[in-house]
XYZ file of C-alpha atoms in Angstrom:
325
model
C -0.654 -26.441 -17.285
C -2.130 -23.674 -19.442
C -5.754 -22.678 -18.948
C -7.295 -21.561 -22.232
C -10.494 -20.232 -20.673
C -11.453 -16.873 -19.287
C -10.212 -14.977 -16.227
C -13.081 -16.565 -14.317
C -11.531 -19.997 -14.869
C -8.169 -18.740 -13.663
C -9.673 -17.051 -10.624
C -11.416 -20.307 -9.711
C -8.127 -22.157 -10.129
C -6.168 -19.812 -7.870
C -9.090 -19.554 -5.443
C -9.032 -23.300 -4.824
C -5.960 -22.725 -2.610
C -7.118 -19.507 -0.930
C -7.528 -21.091 2.489
C -3.873 -22.074 2.393
C -3.001 -18.489 1.470
C -5.054 -17.149 4.381
C -3.221 -19.489 6.769
C 0.210 -18.572 5.338
C -0.094 -14.818 4.797
C -2.656 -13.654 7.365
C -2.664 -14.104 11.146
C -5.431 -15.450 13.424
C -7.517 -12.634 14.854
C -7.337 -13.855 18.440
C -3.534 -13.833 18.534
C -2.885 -10.886 16.197
C -1.742 -7.545 17.605
C -4.394 -4.888 18.047
C -3.955 -1.067 18.310
C -4.605 -1.171 22.092
C -1.498 -3.327 22.533
C 0.744 -0.500 21.305
C -0.881 2.548 22.922
C -1.311 3.865 26.466
C -3.940 1.862 28.360
C -6.927 4.083 29.203
C -7.953 1.827 32.086
C -4.732 2.325 34.059
C -3.965 5.090 36.555
C -0.704 5.675 34.630
C -2.572 6.564 31.422
C -2.035 10.307 31.609
C 1.617 9.869 32.501
C 2.059 7.593 29.511
C 0.366 10.105 27.236
C 2.694 12.833 28.504
C 5.710 10.690 27.674
C 4.239 9.923 24.251
C 3.774 13.651 23.529
C 7.310 14.448 24.678
C 8.732 11.739 22.429
C 7.248 13.268 19.285
C 8.764 16.732 19.779
C 11.856 15.970 17.705
C 9.900 14.630 14.729
C 10.433 17.008 11.774
C 7.704 18.899 9.988
C 8.084 16.781 6.862
C 7.989 13.625 8.996
C 4.697 14.520 10.652
C 3.204 15.455 7.277
C 4.239 12.114 5.778
C 2.912 10.198 8.795
C -0.437 12.025 8.466
C -0.568 11.205 4.720
C 0.250 7.570 5.479
C -2.514 7.518 8.093
C -5.125 8.989 5.761
C -4.099 6.424 3.115
C -4.617 3.581 5.586
C -7.949 4.947 6.772
C -9.368 5.074 3.255
C -9.587 1.292 3.385
C -13.334 1.117 2.567
C -12.481 2.371 -0.944
C -9.885 -0.359 -1.489
C -12.106 -3.165 -0.268
C -15.024 -2.084 -2.452
C -12.665 -1.927 -5.455
C -11.402 -5.478 -4.939
C -14.914 -6.760 -4.255
C -15.881 -5.613 -7.741
C -13.227 -7.733 -9.463
C -14.259 -10.257 -12.079
C -14.487 -13.620 -10.307
C -15.567 -12.163 -6.926
C -19.171 -12.578 -5.728
C -20.049 -9.852 -3.222
C -22.937 -11.604 -1.477
C -21.185 -14.934 -0.982
C -18.651 -16.599 1.291
C -16.574 -17.972 -1.629
C -12.806 -18.141 -1.670
C -12.086 -14.626 -2.871
C -14.581 -12.869 -0.609
C -12.974 -14.714 2.320
C -9.556 -13.463 1.277
C -10.623 -9.844 0.666
C -12.538 -9.592 3.929
C -9.748 -11.185 5.954
C -7.106 -8.985 4.305
C -9.269 -5.925 4.927
C -9.672 -6.830 8.582
C -5.890 -6.952 9.057
C -5.330 -3.705 7.133
C -8.028 -1.916 9.103
C -5.879 -1.943 12.224
C -3.209 0.214 10.606
C -5.224 3.426 10.213
C -6.843 2.889 13.591
C -3.491 2.642 15.331
C -1.849 5.565 13.549
C -4.893 7.790 14.006
C -4.932 7.255 17.806
C -1.217 7.837 18.066
C -1.450 11.118 16.153
C -4.437 12.193 18.255
C -2.454 11.660 21.469
C 0.699 13.275 20.080
C -0.681 16.826 19.981
C 1.275 17.484 16.807
C -1.678 17.294 14.423
C -4.767 19.354 13.566
C -7.036 16.338 13.780
C -10.068 17.972 12.214
C -8.087 18.964 9.118
C -6.765 15.403 8.847
C -10.227 13.952 9.276
C -11.601 16.221 6.539
C -8.882 14.879 4.174
C -9.775 11.309 5.102
C -13.451 11.877 4.379
C -12.611 13.556 1.094
C -10.378 10.634 0.052
C -13.137 8.100 0.707
C -15.847 10.284 -0.858
C -13.764 11.082 -3.955
C -12.826 7.434 -4.501
C -9.927 6.543 -6.775
C -9.071 5.027 -10.127
C -5.909 2.949 -10.180
C -6.326 1.899 -13.807
C -7.185 -1.743 -13.184
C -10.889 -1.787 -13.942
C -12.492 -5.065 -12.823
C -9.507 -7.126 -14.067
C -8.051 -9.300 -11.284
C -4.721 -9.671 -13.180
C -4.174 -5.884 -13.140
C -5.463 -5.618 -9.602
C -2.993 -8.202 -8.355
C -0.093 -6.458 -10.090
C -1.230 -3.243 -8.397
C -1.588 -4.764 -4.926
C 1.737 -6.617 -5.217
C 3.481 -3.335 -6.005
C 1.505 -1.203 -3.560
C 1.985 -3.501 -0.584
C 5.740 -3.480 -1.249
C 5.704 0.336 -1.473
C 3.845 0.705 1.821
C 6.278 -1.718 3.448
C 9.142 0.530 2.369
C 7.402 3.666 3.582
C 6.508 2.290 6.995
C 9.978 0.735 7.513
C 11.604 4.076 6.781
C 9.279 5.997 9.089
C 10.094 3.409 11.796
C 13.820 4.044 11.334
C 13.440 7.835 11.373
C 11.203 7.728 14.471
C 13.892 5.691 16.306
C 16.549 8.163 15.267
C 14.383 10.997 16.710
C 14.050 9.133 20.047
C 10.420 8.103 19.477
C 10.709 4.396 20.111
C 7.002 3.773 20.570
C 6.211 5.189 17.138
C 9.116 3.246 15.688
C 7.579 0.022 16.964
C 4.145 1.010 15.607
C 5.473 1.694 12.109
C 7.526 -1.505 12.269
C 4.607 -3.803 13.014
C 2.551 -2.181 10.233
C 5.468 -2.681 7.827
C 5.591 -6.334 8.751
C 1.906 -6.741 7.870
C 2.442 -5.017 4.529
C 5.277 -7.410 3.611
C 3.175 -10.502 4.395
C 0.370 -9.094 2.266
C 2.792 -8.337 -0.574
C 3.965 -11.927 -0.548
C 0.338 -13.088 -0.893
C -0.458 -10.909 -3.875
C 2.854 -11.765 -5.511
C 1.983 -15.418 -5.081
C -1.404 -14.927 -6.791
C 0.391 -13.384 -9.776
C 2.939 -16.197 -9.815
C 0.143 -18.762 -10.016
C -1.555 -16.876 -12.842
C 1.709 -16.718 -14.809
C 1.809 -20.514 -14.653
C -1.571 -20.994 -16.255
C -2.205 -17.846 -18.349
C 1.260 -16.363 -19.054
C 0.521 -14.158 -22.049
C -2.511 -12.452 -20.599
C -0.754 -12.001 -17.256
C 2.249 -10.499 -19.005
C 0.067 -8.093 -20.963
C -1.648 -6.996 -17.748
C 1.743 -6.442 -16.095
C 2.907 -4.390 -19.065
C -0.267 -2.288 -19.116
C 0.011 -1.414 -15.405
C 3.659 -0.444 -15.718
C 2.945 1.724 -18.804
C 0.245 3.520 -16.833
C 2.597 3.740 -13.816
C 1.459 2.434 -10.422
C -0.171 5.370 -8.701
C -0.451 5.533 -4.940
C -3.914 4.833 -3.513
C -3.966 8.367 -2.048
C -3.318 10.140 -5.366
C -6.643 11.991 -4.956
C -5.542 13.202 -1.506
C -6.613 16.769 -0.745
C -7.113 19.290 1.999
C -10.075 21.567 2.544
C -10.123 24.191 -0.211
C -7.371 22.498 -2.214
C -7.861 20.849 -5.612
C -7.476 17.110 -6.018
C -3.846 16.177 -6.688
C -2.144 19.227 -5.216
C -1.905 17.961 -1.648
C -0.701 14.569 -2.862
C 2.062 16.207 -4.869
C 3.304 18.083 -1.800
C 3.004 14.903 0.309
C 5.100 13.040 -2.243
C 7.733 15.775 -2.223
C 7.972 15.574 1.564
C 8.372 11.787 1.366
C 11.164 12.205 -1.203
C 12.972 14.827 0.854
C 12.910 12.489 3.872
C 13.884 9.466 1.782
C 10.789 7.626 3.031
C 9.630 6.710 -0.450
C 11.474 7.891 -3.543
C 11.512 7.460 -7.313
C 14.370 5.017 -6.858
C 12.280 2.898 -4.504
C 9.629 2.686 -7.213
C 12.271 1.455 -9.658
C 13.696 -1.069 -7.216
C 10.254 -2.503 -6.532
C 9.707 -2.976 -10.287
C 13.080 -4.731 -10.544
C 12.242 -6.932 -7.572
C 8.936 -8.060 -9.134
C 10.749 -9.016 -12.347
C 13.014 -11.270 -10.292
C 10.277 -12.642 -7.997
C 8.090 -13.608 -10.938
C 11.093 -14.860 -13.016
C 9.772 -12.801 -15.901
C 12.845 -13.421 -18.044
C 12.307 -17.202 -17.872
C 8.535 -17.376 -18.543
C 7.722 -19.558 -21.546
C 4.610 -20.212 -23.693
C 4.202 -16.513 -24.482
C 2.478 -15.426 -27.697
C 3.945 -12.619 -29.789
C 2.103 -9.928 -27.815
C 3.234 -11.459 -24.562
C 6.862 -11.516 -25.714
C 6.689 -7.840 -26.647
C 5.147 -7.062 -23.266
C 7.996 -8.903 -21.536
C 10.575 -6.949 -23.566
C 8.940 -3.725 -22.395
C 8.863 -4.566 -18.651
C 12.379 -5.965 -18.682
C 13.773 -2.782 -20.173
C 11.648 -0.407 -18.069
C 13.791 -0.082 -14.865
C 16.860 1.104 -16.802
C 14.768 3.702 -18.665
C 13.195 4.902 -15.395
C 16.641 5.300 -13.828
C 17.732 7.585 -16.618
C 14.637 9.746 -16.070
C 15.105 9.723 -12.296
C 18.653 11.074 -12.624
C 17.256 14.214 -14.211
C 14.455 14.749 -11.700
C 14.823 17.225 -8.865
C 12.721 17.243 -5.680
C 11.468 20.660 -4.545
C 13.290 21.769 -1.375
C 10.498 24.081 -0.242
C 8.304 22.847 2.561
C 4.598 23.174 2.016
C 2.375 24.439 4.852
C 0.012 21.505 5.388
C -3.260 22.312 7.200
C -2.772 19.008 9.065
C 0.150 20.213 11.224
C -0.757 21.861 14.529
C 0.742 25.213 15.363
């Protein structure tokens, strides 16, 4: 079936099955994990002993690792910005309880736990200058962001599909590195967050899949446009006190590349995975513009690999204000 109407028609069509998506890709609040489940219990006599063990377990985490974990935490804590962006999409009615507002609020509620959990862990670890981190978080929310999607749901769903996969990769890798450093509690924390991100990625990928079925040319053009712009991380305006927008994020990205937590090659592999998941090579009923857009996205990973082979990551560590001592 091809819908010849506007994006509003398509959003209504996909929204008709949103309750099924909530059931499949989100978890019931009463049975979902909460940050308190993964942190020392303040009500127990053993609390201070548990905190001491937690602090000791973080000693072997490298400087770059702590910097990346702080950047990940700030990214997660800037959630109010992301929710407000999605709430402004065409086809979403802010003051209602329609399908899309139910999805966005429920998704936000799950995501909100991530920053809360990581923040508390870092606070207890003693490895972080919490005030400096909190200043960066406030700046990131106050500065807002522009991910190049405008109010277009098609572009937003391409972005969220890609971004949820990227955060899954990042949190999975930080989980592995934490375990290697003997910090099993942090490894579990990063692992459960990564699991959430993968479920959310599956949801947004499914929204795009449904749109491809009913509005293939416009969806393909939106996909092409986002890949031409490049999918920027939600924390691309990340900054520290006294530092210009963009500089801190650049150093954060370098640290992530040095660690292998999230690299240029991961970006390329995610793009390739989306091409396969959405069966882009087999989509029919494309107009001329849609066919040209498909040609572009199909050829993009190979071109990005050639560029990546010539790119070098700075070896110099940057002195983040976030790191204690």
